[in-house]
Amino acid sequence: MSGKNITAKQPAGKSSPFLSELTLDCVILGFHEDQLKVLLLRWRGTQEWSLPGGPIRKEESVDQAACRILKERTGLKDIFLQQFQLFGDVERYNRNEIKEKLKHLVEPEKWFERAVSVGYYALVDYPKVAPTPDAFTEECQWWGIDEIPSLLFDHNHLIKIALESLRIQLSWQPIGYKLLPEQFTLPELQRLYETILGRTLDPRNFQRKMLGLGILYRLETRRKGGAHKAPYLYRFNKQHYKAMLTKGSLFFS
């Protein structure tokens, strides 16, 4: 969470266990019911929301800090993480406004005068996540990517940049099998790509491209319960998928 020094008051002569003025902000993404979702935290005693994050301990690497924070918020290990940008503008947001809104939780002098934040996005299997608030928040909840409220700090901007990075990296990162369940339909796969790209794809062209790449196994079972003819279920051939990512072959013009 940008700008917050969450350490307790240190005894005289003892330094903080955290790096000063450096924090993490994590855009945790899941895909559920044909919708890309992001995990947000609501601060105690307020209706104010923000991204998960926090300071970095002196004895851990930046990646280790991100893994620790993500495990605390989701309950998951071995999450796919990608560092996407460093946010270091001098005036990233109105610090006085933040201090006033959250003064019942954090003493105003505890906030960093300036915080440089390392931005990560994480791709998770939605049903496996156990959303868990931290010491300063009382709710941890998924929000649809098109329904995000006005967030504290500069976190709306962070999400915007994370999604732009995700679109750029769509052709060479394992986004499909990190966000989808093990078995899925072609319409579900198409909807994932459309949600990330922010535009509609022609179904015939999409299916022809995906099937032609050889990255999918068609199963003998079908998705049941829909109003139309039940589509076949597929799963990824991860070896071929990784080979196509190396070539950048999943690009959609």
PDB file of C-alpha atoms in Angstrom:
ATOM      1  CA  MET A   1       0.000   0.000   0.000  1.00  0.00           C
ATOM      2  CA  SER A   2       1.680   3.097  -1.260  1.00  0.00           C
ATOM      3  CA  GLY A   3       3.319   5.358   1.264  1.00  0.00           C
ATOM      4  CA  LYS A   4       2.492   3.602   4.520  1.00  0.00           C
ATOM      5  CA  ASN A   5       5.166   2.777   7.068  1.00  0.00           C
ATOM      6  CA  ILE A   6       3.366   0.005   8.930  1.00  0.00           C
ATOM      7  CA  THR A   7       6.094  -0.687  11.460  1.00  0.00           C
ATOM      8  CA  ALA A   8       5.299  -0.242  15.114  1.00  0.00           C
ATOM      9  CA  LYS A   9       7.200   2.445  17.000  1.00  0.00           C
ATOM     10  CA  GLN A  10      10.765   1.224  17.403  1.00  0.00           C
ATOM     11  CA  PRO A  11      12.665   1.191  20.711  1.00  0.00           C
ATOM     12  CA  ALA A  12      15.402   3.794  20.997  1.00  0.00           C
ATOM     13  CA  GLY A  13      18.433   2.837  18.952  1.00  0.00           C
ATOM     14  CA  LYS A  14      16.656   0.066  17.011  1.00  0.00           C
ATOM     15  CA  SER A  15      16.114   0.562  13.307  1.00  0.00           C
ATOM     16  CA  SER A  16      13.034  -0.460  11.357  1.00  0.00           C
ATOM     17  CA  PRO A  17      13.034  -3.967   9.852  1.00  0.00           C
ATOM     18  CA  PHE A  18      11.659  -2.485   6.606  1.00  0.00           C
ATOM     19  CA  LEU A  19      13.279  -0.557   3.796  1.00  0.00           C
ATOM     20  CA  SER A  20      12.414   3.125   4.049  1.00  0.00           C
ATOM     21  CA  GLU A  21      10.353   4.855   1.353  1.00  0.00           C
ATOM     22  CA  LEU A  22      10.003   1.687  -0.782  1.00  0.00           C
ATOM     23  CA  THR A  23       6.736  -0.277  -1.048  1.00  0.00           C
ATOM     24  CA  LEU A  24       4.960  -2.868  -3.183  1.00  0.00           C
ATOM     25  CA  ASP A  25       1.569  -2.666  -4.865  1.00  0.00           C
ATOM     26  CA  CYS A  26       0.025  -5.854  -6.247  1.00  0.00           C
ATOM     27  CA  VAL A  27      -2.650  -6.132  -8.937  1.00  0.00           C
ATOM     28  CA  ILE A  28      -4.041  -9.632  -8.289  1.00  0.00           C
ATOM     29  CA  LEU A  29      -6.130 -10.814 -11.245  1.00  0.00           C
ATOM     30  CA  GLY A  30      -8.558 -13.717 -11.541  1.00  0.00           C
ATOM     31  CA  PHE A  31     -11.078 -14.792 -14.186  1.00  0.00           C
ATOM     32  CA  HIS A  32     -14.597 -15.827 -13.138  1.00  0.00           C
ATOM     33  CA  GLU A  33     -17.952 -16.018 -14.929  1.00  0.00           C
ATOM     34  CA  ASP A  34     -16.431 -14.589 -18.135  1.00  0.00           C
ATOM     35  CA  GLN A  35     -15.109 -11.566 -16.279  1.00  0.00           C
ATOM     36  CA  LEU A  36     -11.612 -10.427 -15.329  1.00  0.00           C
ATOM     37  CA  LYS A  37     -11.523  -9.489 -11.647  1.00  0.00           C
ATOM     38  CA  VAL A  38      -9.070  -7.706  -9.347  1.00  0.00           C
ATOM     39  CA  LEU A  39      -8.657  -8.231  -5.603  1.00  0.00           C
ATOM     40  CA  LEU A  40      -9.145  -5.082  -3.479  1.00  0.00           C
ATOM     41  CA  LEU A  41      -8.995  -4.232   0.229  1.00  0.00           C
ATOM     42  CA  ARG A  42     -11.432  -2.023   2.188  1.00  0.00           C
ATOM     43  CA  TRP A  43      -9.840  -0.079   5.027  1.00  0.00           C
ATOM     44  CA  ARG A  44     -11.307  -0.501   8.503  1.00  0.00           C
ATOM     45  CA  GLY A  45     -14.022   1.985   9.421  1.00  0.00           C
ATOM     46  CA  THR A  46     -14.229   3.400   5.884  1.00  0.00           C
ATOM     47  CA  GLN A  47     -15.635   2.744   2.430  1.00  0.00           C
ATOM     48  CA  GLU A  48     -12.185   3.368   0.956  1.00  0.00           C
ATOM     49  CA  TRP A  49     -10.566   0.666  -1.178  1.00  0.00           C
ATOM     50  CA  SER A  50      -7.032   0.040  -2.380  1.00  0.00           C
ATOM     51  CA  LEU A  51      -4.753  -2.619  -3.833  1.00  0.00           C
ATOM     52  CA  PRO A  52      -2.937  -5.069  -1.572  1.00  0.00           C
ATOM     53  CA  GLY A  53       0.665  -4.204  -0.863  1.00  0.00           C
ATOM     54  CA  GLY A  54       3.092  -3.143   1.800  1.00  0.00           C
ATOM     55  CA  PRO A  55       6.722  -2.462   2.700  1.00  0.00           C
ATOM     56  CA  ILE A  56       9.733  -4.660   1.969  1.00  0.00           C
ATOM     57  CA  ARG A  57      11.741  -6.266   4.763  1.00  0.00           C
ATOM     58  CA  LYS A  58      15.461  -5.643   4.762  1.00  0.00           C
ATOM     59  CA  GLU A  59      16.304  -9.355   4.723  1.00  0.00           C
ATOM     60  CA  GLU A  60      14.116 -10.265   1.719  1.00  0.00           C
ATOM     61  CA  SER A  61      14.339  -9.580  -1.988  1.00  0.00           C
ATOM     62  CA  VAL A  62      11.643  -7.532  -3.704  1.00  0.00           C
ATOM     63  CA  ASP A  63      10.253 -10.700  -5.349  1.00  0.00           C
ATOM     64  CA  GLN A  64      10.212 -12.497  -1.995  1.00  0.00           C
ATOM     65  CA  ALA A  65       8.288  -9.594  -0.468  1.00  0.00           C
ATOM     66  CA  ALA A  66       5.725  -9.769  -3.275  1.00  0.00           C
ATOM     67  CA  CYS A  67       5.302 -13.537  -2.798  1.00  0.00           C
ATOM     68  CA  ARG A  68       4.879 -13.043   0.967  1.00  0.00           C
ATOM     69  CA  ILE A  69       2.234 -10.342   0.554  1.00  0.00           C
ATOM     70  CA  LEU A  70       0.346 -12.347  -2.051  1.00  0.00           C
ATOM     71  CA  LYS A  71       0.338 -15.471   0.107  1.00  0.00           C
ATOM     72  CA  GLU A  72      -1.009 -13.425   3.037  1.00  0.00           C
ATOM     73  CA  ARG A  73      -3.841 -12.011   0.902  1.00  0.00           C
ATOM     74  CA  THR A  74      -4.736 -15.118  -1.142  1.00  0.00           C
ATOM     75  CA  GLY A  75      -3.477 -18.150   0.795  1.00  0.00           C
ATOM     76  CA  LEU A  76      -1.664 -19.347  -2.346  1.00  0.00           C
ATOM     77  CA  LYS A  77       1.959 -20.255  -2.972  1.00  0.00           C
ATOM     78  CA  ASP A  78       3.791 -20.362  -6.307  1.00  0.00           C
ATOM     79  CA  ILE A  79       1.708 -17.558  -7.827  1.00  0.00           C
ATOM     80  CA  PHE A  80       2.586 -16.268 -11.288  1.00  0.00           C
ATOM     81  CA  LEU A  81       4.090 -12.820 -10.693  1.00  0.00           C
ATOM     82  CA  GLN A  82       5.283 -10.211 -13.138  1.00  0.00           C
ATOM     83  CA  GLN A  83       6.914  -6.926 -12.167  1.00  0.00           C
ATOM     84  CA  PHE A  84       5.464  -4.401 -14.590  1.00  0.00           C
ATOM     85  CA  GLN A  85       6.591  -0.898 -13.572  1.00  0.00           C
ATOM     86  CA  LEU A  86       8.275   1.240 -10.937  1.00  0.00           C
ATOM     87  CA  PHE A  87       6.127   4.161  -9.764  1.00  0.00           C
ATOM     88  CA  GLY A  88       8.389   6.952  -8.588  1.00  0.00           C
ATOM     89  CA  ASP A  89       6.818  10.325  -9.339  1.00  0.00           C
ATOM     90  CA  VAL A  90       7.411  12.874  -6.585  1.00  0.00           C
ATOM     91  CA  GLU A  91       3.699  13.760  -6.405  1.00  0.00           C
ATOM     92  CA  ARG A  92       1.868  10.489  -7.051  1.00  0.00           C
ATOM     93  CA  TYR A  93      -1.275  11.456  -5.089  1.00  0.00           C
ATOM     94  CA  ASN A  94      -2.540  13.911  -2.467  1.00  0.00           C
ATOM     95  CA  ARG A  95      -0.733  12.790   0.704  1.00  0.00           C
ATOM     96  CA  ASN A  96      -2.634  15.187   2.974  1.00  0.00           C
ATOM     97  CA  GLU A  97      -5.957  13.783   1.755  1.00  0.00           C
ATOM     98  CA  ILE A  98      -4.794  10.225   2.495  1.00  0.00           C
ATOM     99  CA  LYS A  99      -3.570  11.192   5.963  1.00  0.00           C
ATOM    100  CA  GLU A 100      -6.936  12.773   6.764  1.00  0.00           C
ATOM    101  CA  LYS A 101      -9.027   9.866   5.476  1.00  0.00           C
ATOM    102  CA  LEU A 102      -7.041   7.248   7.390  1.00  0.00           C
ATOM    103  CA  LYS A 103      -5.942   9.149  10.497  1.00  0.00           C
ATOM    104  CA  HIS A 104      -8.058   6.866  12.713  1.00  0.00           C
ATOM    105  CA  LEU A 105      -5.870   3.959  11.601  1.00  0.00           C
ATOM    106  CA  VAL A 106      -2.430   5.443  10.945  1.00  0.00           C
ATOM    107  CA  GLU A 107      -0.859   8.371  12.775  1.00  0.00           C
ATOM    108  CA  PRO A 108      -0.187  11.085  10.159  1.00  0.00           C
ATOM    109  CA  GLU A 109       3.547  11.172  10.928  1.00  0.00           C
ATOM    110  CA  LYS A 110       3.806   7.441  10.189  1.00  0.00           C
ATOM    111  CA  TRP A 111       3.273   7.974   6.465  1.00  0.00           C
ATOM    112  CA  PHE A 112       6.297   8.167   4.203  1.00  0.00           C
ATOM    113  CA  GLU A 113       6.798  11.660   2.853  1.00  0.00           C
ATOM    114  CA  ARG A 114       7.537   9.986  -0.449  1.00  0.00           C
ATOM    115  CA  ALA A 115       7.077   6.356  -1.473  1.00  0.00           C
ATOM    116  CA  VAL A 116       8.511   4.654  -4.514  1.00  0.00           C
ATOM    117  CA  SER A 117       6.372   1.624  -5.350  1.00  0.00           C
ATOM    118  CA  VAL A 118       7.228  -1.536  -7.278  1.00  0.00           C
ATOM    119  CA  GLY A 119       4.170  -2.678  -9.242  1.00  0.00           C
ATOM    120  CA  TYR A 120       3.447  -6.386  -9.740  1.00  0.00           C
ATOM    121  CA  TYR A 121       0.572  -8.166 -11.386  1.00  0.00           C
ATOM    122  CA  ALA A 122      -0.331 -11.687 -10.308  1.00  0.00           C
ATOM    123  CA  LEU A 123      -2.442 -14.234 -12.198  1.00  0.00           C
ATOM    124  CA  VAL A 124      -4.354 -16.642  -9.967  1.00  0.00           C
ATOM    125  CA  ASP A 125      -6.860 -19.473 -10.242  1.00  0.00           C
ATOM    126  CA  TYR A 126      -9.967 -17.678  -8.948  1.00  0.00           C
ATOM    127  CA  PRO A 127     -11.689 -20.534  -7.022  1.00  0.00           C
ATOM    128  CA  LYS A 128      -8.472 -21.388  -5.151  1.00  0.00           C
ATOM    129  CA  VAL A 129      -8.102 -17.924  -3.616  1.00  0.00           C
ATOM    130  CA  ALA A 130      -9.058 -17.297   0.020  1.00  0.00           C
ATOM    131  CA  PRO A 131      -9.301 -13.455   0.118  1.00  0.00           C
ATOM    132  CA  THR A 132      -7.863 -12.255   3.448  1.00  0.00           C
ATOM    133  CA  PRO A 133      -7.636  -8.652   4.710  1.00  0.00           C
ATOM    134  CA  ASP A 134      -4.547  -7.291   6.473  1.00  0.00           C
ATOM    135  CA  ALA A 135      -4.197  -5.522   9.835  1.00  0.00           C
ATOM    136  CA  PHE A 136      -5.484  -2.212   8.471  1.00  0.00           C
ATOM    137  CA  THR A 137      -8.422  -3.525   6.450  1.00  0.00           C
ATOM    138  CA  GLU A 138     -11.613  -5.421   7.204  1.00  0.00           C
ATOM    139  CA  GLU A 139     -12.623  -6.729   3.805  1.00  0.00           C
ATOM    140  CA  CYS A 140     -10.795  -8.335   0.902  1.00  0.00           C
ATOM    141  CA  GLN A 141     -13.029  -8.756  -2.127  1.00  0.00           C
ATOM    142  CA  TRP A 142     -13.008  -9.371  -5.880  1.00  0.00           C
ATOM    143  CA  TRP A 143     -14.178  -6.536  -8.130  1.00  0.00           C
ATOM    144  CA  GLY A 144     -15.004  -6.783 -11.821  1.00  0.00           C
ATOM    145  CA  ILE A 145     -12.379  -4.911 -13.827  1.00  0.00           C
ATOM    146  CA  ASP A 146     -15.118  -2.617 -15.226  1.00  0.00           C
ATOM    147  CA  GLU A 147     -16.655  -1.974 -11.789  1.00  0.00           C
ATOM    148  CA  ILE A 148     -13.651  -0.715  -9.817  1.00  0.00           C
ATOM    149  CA  PRO A 149     -14.468   2.272  -7.567  1.00  0.00           C
ATOM    150  CA  SER A 150     -12.282   5.324  -7.027  1.00  0.00           C
ATOM    151  CA  LEU A 151      -9.327   3.925  -5.078  1.00  0.00           C
ATOM    152  CA  LEU A 152      -6.939   5.394  -2.554  1.00  0.00           C
ATOM    153  CA  PHE A 153      -3.456   6.538  -3.557  1.00  0.00           C
ATOM    154  CA  ASP A 154      -2.796   6.217  -7.312  1.00  0.00           C
ATOM    155  CA  HIS A 155      -4.140   2.669  -7.487  1.00  0.00           C
ATOM    156  CA  ASN A 156      -6.616   3.241 -10.331  1.00  0.00           C
ATOM    157  CA  HIS A 157      -3.629   4.346 -12.398  1.00  0.00           C
ATOM    158  CA  LEU A 158      -1.639   1.280 -11.308  1.00  0.00           C
ATOM    159  CA  ILE A 159      -4.424  -1.044 -12.469  1.00  0.00           C
ATOM    160  CA  LYS A 160      -4.607   0.770 -15.814  1.00  0.00           C
ATOM    161  CA  ILE A 161      -0.852   0.322 -16.361  1.00  0.00           C
ATOM    162  CA  ALA A 162      -1.009  -3.327 -15.230  1.00  0.00           C
ATOM    163  CA  LEU A 163      -3.708  -4.086 -17.809  1.00  0.00           C
ATOM    164  CA  GLU A 164      -1.754  -2.314 -20.542  1.00  0.00           C
ATOM    165  CA  SER A 165       1.276  -4.444 -19.624  1.00  0.00           C
ATOM    166  CA  LEU A 166      -0.854  -7.584 -19.647  1.00  0.00           C
ATOM    167  CA  ARG A 167      -2.100  -6.820 -23.178  1.00  0.00           C
ATOM    168  CA  ILE A 168       1.431  -6.263 -24.435  1.00  0.00           C
ATOM    169  CA  GLN A 169       2.628  -9.511 -22.838  1.00  0.00           C
ATOM    170  CA  LEU A 170      -0.373 -11.603 -23.906  1.00  0.00           C
ATOM    171  CA  SER A 171       1.538 -13.277 -26.737  1.00  0.00           C
ATOM    172  CA  TRP A 172       4.529 -14.386 -24.630  1.00  0.00           C
ATOM    173  CA  GLN A 173       3.277 -14.930 -21.061  1.00  0.00           C
ATOM    174  CA  PRO A 174       1.258 -18.027 -19.920  1.00  0.00           C
ATOM    175  CA  ILE A 175      -1.845 -15.966 -19.223  1.00  0.00           C
ATOM    176  CA  GLY A 176      -4.359 -18.550 -20.496  1.00  0.00           C
ATOM    177  CA  TYR A 177      -3.465 -21.452 -18.238  1.00  0.00           C
ATOM    178  CA  LYS A 178      -2.738 -19.194 -15.258  1.00  0.00           C
ATOM    179  CA  LEU A 179      -6.226 -17.639 -15.276  1.00  0.00           C
ATOM    180  CA  LEU A 180      -8.457 -20.426 -16.615  1.00  0.00           C
ATOM    181  CA  PRO A 181      -9.371 -23.666 -14.814  1.00  0.00           C
ATOM    182  CA  GLU A 182      -7.754 -26.867 -16.047  1.00  0.00           C
ATOM    183  CA  GLN A 183     -10.740 -27.587 -18.309  1.00  0.00           C
ATOM    184  CA  PHE A 184     -12.507 -24.871 -20.297  1.00  0.00           C
ATOM    185  CA  THR A 185     -14.454 -24.263 -23.495  1.00  0.00           C
ATOM    186  CA  LEU A 186     -13.297 -22.325 -26.540  1.00  0.00           C
ATOM    187  CA  PRO A 187     -15.914 -19.583 -25.903  1.00  0.00           C
ATOM    188  CA  GLU A 188     -14.523 -19.206 -22.365  1.00  0.00           C
ATOM    189  CA  LEU A 189     -10.980 -18.932 -23.719  1.00  0.00           C
ATOM    190  CA  GLN A 190     -12.115 -16.370 -26.276  1.00  0.00           C
ATOM    191  CA  ARG A 191     -13.877 -14.347 -23.602  1.00  0.00           C
ATOM    192  CA  LEU A 192     -10.673 -14.251 -21.531  1.00  0.00           C
ATOM    193  CA  TYR A 193      -8.740 -12.820 -24.490  1.00  0.00           C
ATOM    194  CA  GLU A 194     -11.516 -10.344 -25.293  1.00  0.00           C
ATOM    195  CA  THR A 195     -11.647  -9.145 -21.679  1.00  0.00           C
ATOM    196  CA  ILE A 196      -7.913  -8.523 -21.559  1.00  0.00           C
ATOM    197  CA  LEU A 197      -7.749  -6.947 -25.031  1.00  0.00           C
ATOM    198  CA  GLY A 198     -10.860  -4.864 -24.448  1.00  0.00           C
ATOM    199  CA  ARG A 199     -12.427  -5.732 -27.812  1.00  0.00           C
ATOM    200  CA  THR A 200     -14.452  -8.407 -29.584  1.00  0.00           C
ATOM    201  CA  LEU A 201     -12.756 -11.175 -31.591  1.00  0.00           C
ATOM    202  CA  ASP A 202     -14.315 -13.045 -34.498  1.00  0.00           C
ATOM    203  CA  PRO A 203     -15.222 -16.519 -33.122  1.00  0.00           C
ATOM    204  CA  ARG A 204     -14.310 -18.434 -36.295  1.00  0.00           C
ATOM    205  CA  ASN A 205     -10.935 -16.735 -36.671  1.00  0.00           C
ATOM    206  CA  PHE A 206     -10.181 -17.145 -32.981  1.00  0.00           C
ATOM    207  CA  GLN A 207     -11.006 -20.855 -32.940  1.00  0.00           C
ATOM    208  CA  ARG A 208      -9.108 -21.477 -36.179  1.00  0.00           C
ATOM    209  CA  LYS A 209      -6.016 -19.748 -34.810  1.00  0.00           C
ATOM    210  CA  MET A 210      -6.117 -21.501 -31.420  1.00  0.00           C
ATOM    211  CA  LEU A 211      -6.754 -24.951 -32.834  1.00  0.00           C
ATOM    212  CA  GLY A 212      -4.134 -24.441 -35.532  1.00  0.00           C
ATOM    213  CA  LEU A 213      -1.425 -23.696 -32.965  1.00  0.00           C
ATOM    214  CA  GLY A 214      -1.657 -27.189 -31.481  1.00  0.00           C
ATOM    215  CA  ILE A 215      -1.729 -25.887 -27.918  1.00  0.00           C
ATOM    216  CA  LEU A 216      -5.120 -27.397 -27.001  1.00  0.00           C
ATOM    217  CA  TYR A 217      -6.353 -30.918 -26.299  1.00  0.00           C
ATOM    218  CA  ARG A 218     -10.036 -31.500 -26.986  1.00  0.00           C
ATOM    219  CA  LEU A 219     -11.636 -33.718 -24.346  1.00  0.00           C
ATOM    220  CA  GLU A 220     -14.495 -36.119 -24.980  1.00  0.00           C
ATOM    221  CA  THR A 221     -16.710 -34.371 -22.435  1.00  0.00           C
ATOM    222  CA  ARG A 222     -18.852 -31.294 -23.010  1.00  0.00           C
ATOM    223  CA  ARG A 223     -19.833 -28.326 -20.844  1.00  0.00           C
ATOM    224  CA  LYS A 224     -23.331 -29.030 -19.538  1.00  0.00           C
ATOM    225  CA  GLY A 225     -26.099 -26.743 -18.364  1.00  0.00           C
ATOM    226  CA  GLY A 226     -26.172 -24.088 -21.123  1.00  0.00           C
ATOM    227  CA  ALA A 227     -29.142 -23.059 -23.220  1.00  0.00           C
ATOM    228  CA  HIS A 228     -27.383 -23.945 -26.471  1.00  0.00           C
ATOM    229  CA  LYS A 229     -25.573 -27.026 -27.700  1.00  0.00           C
ATOM    230  CA  ALA A 230     -23.009 -27.980 -25.075  1.00  0.00           C
ATOM    231  CA  PRO A 231     -19.485 -27.064 -26.294  1.00  0.00           C
ATOM    232  CA  TYR A 232     -16.539 -29.414 -25.925  1.00  0.00           C
ATOM    233  CA  LEU A 233     -14.129 -28.977 -23.054  1.00  0.00           C
ATOM    234  CA  TYR A 234     -10.440 -28.382 -23.732  1.00  0.00           C
ATOM    235  CA  ARG A 235      -7.222 -28.259 -21.759  1.00  0.00           C
ATOM    236  CA  PHE A 236      -3.831 -26.813 -22.619  1.00  0.00           C
ATOM    237  CA  ASN A 237      -0.928 -28.791 -23.990  1.00  0.00           C
ATOM    238  CA  LYS A 238       1.457 -26.845 -21.765  1.00  0.00           C
ATOM    239  CA  GLN A 239       4.599 -28.000 -23.550  1.00  0.00           C
ATOM    240  CA  HIS A 240       3.347 -26.733 -26.908  1.00  0.00           C
ATOM    241  CA  TYR A 241       1.884 -23.614 -25.252  1.00  0.00           C
ATOM    242  CA  LYS A 242       5.291 -22.693 -23.820  1.00  0.00           C
ATOM    243  CA  ALA A 243       6.899 -23.264 -27.224  1.00  0.00           C
ATOM    244  CA  MET A 244       4.385 -20.926 -28.894  1.00  0.00           C
ATOM    245  CA  LEU A 245       4.956 -18.285 -26.203  1.00  0.00           C
ATOM    246  CA  THR A 246       8.680 -18.429 -26.890  1.00  0.00           C
ATOM    247  CA  LYS A 247       7.914 -17.633 -30.528  1.00  0.00           C
ATOM    248  CA  GLY A 248       5.346 -14.974 -29.628  1.00  0.00           C
ATOM    249  CA  SER A 249       2.777 -16.830 -31.733  1.00  0.00           C
ATOM    250  CA  LEU A 250      -0.295 -15.891 -29.666  1.00  0.00           C
ATOM    251  CA  PHE A 251      -0.403 -12.371 -31.001  1.00  0.00           C
ATOM    252  CA  PHE A 252      -3.816 -11.012 -32.064  1.00  0.00           C
ATOM    253  CA  SER A 253      -3.637  -8.057 -34.437  1.00  0.00           C
TER     254      SER A 253
END
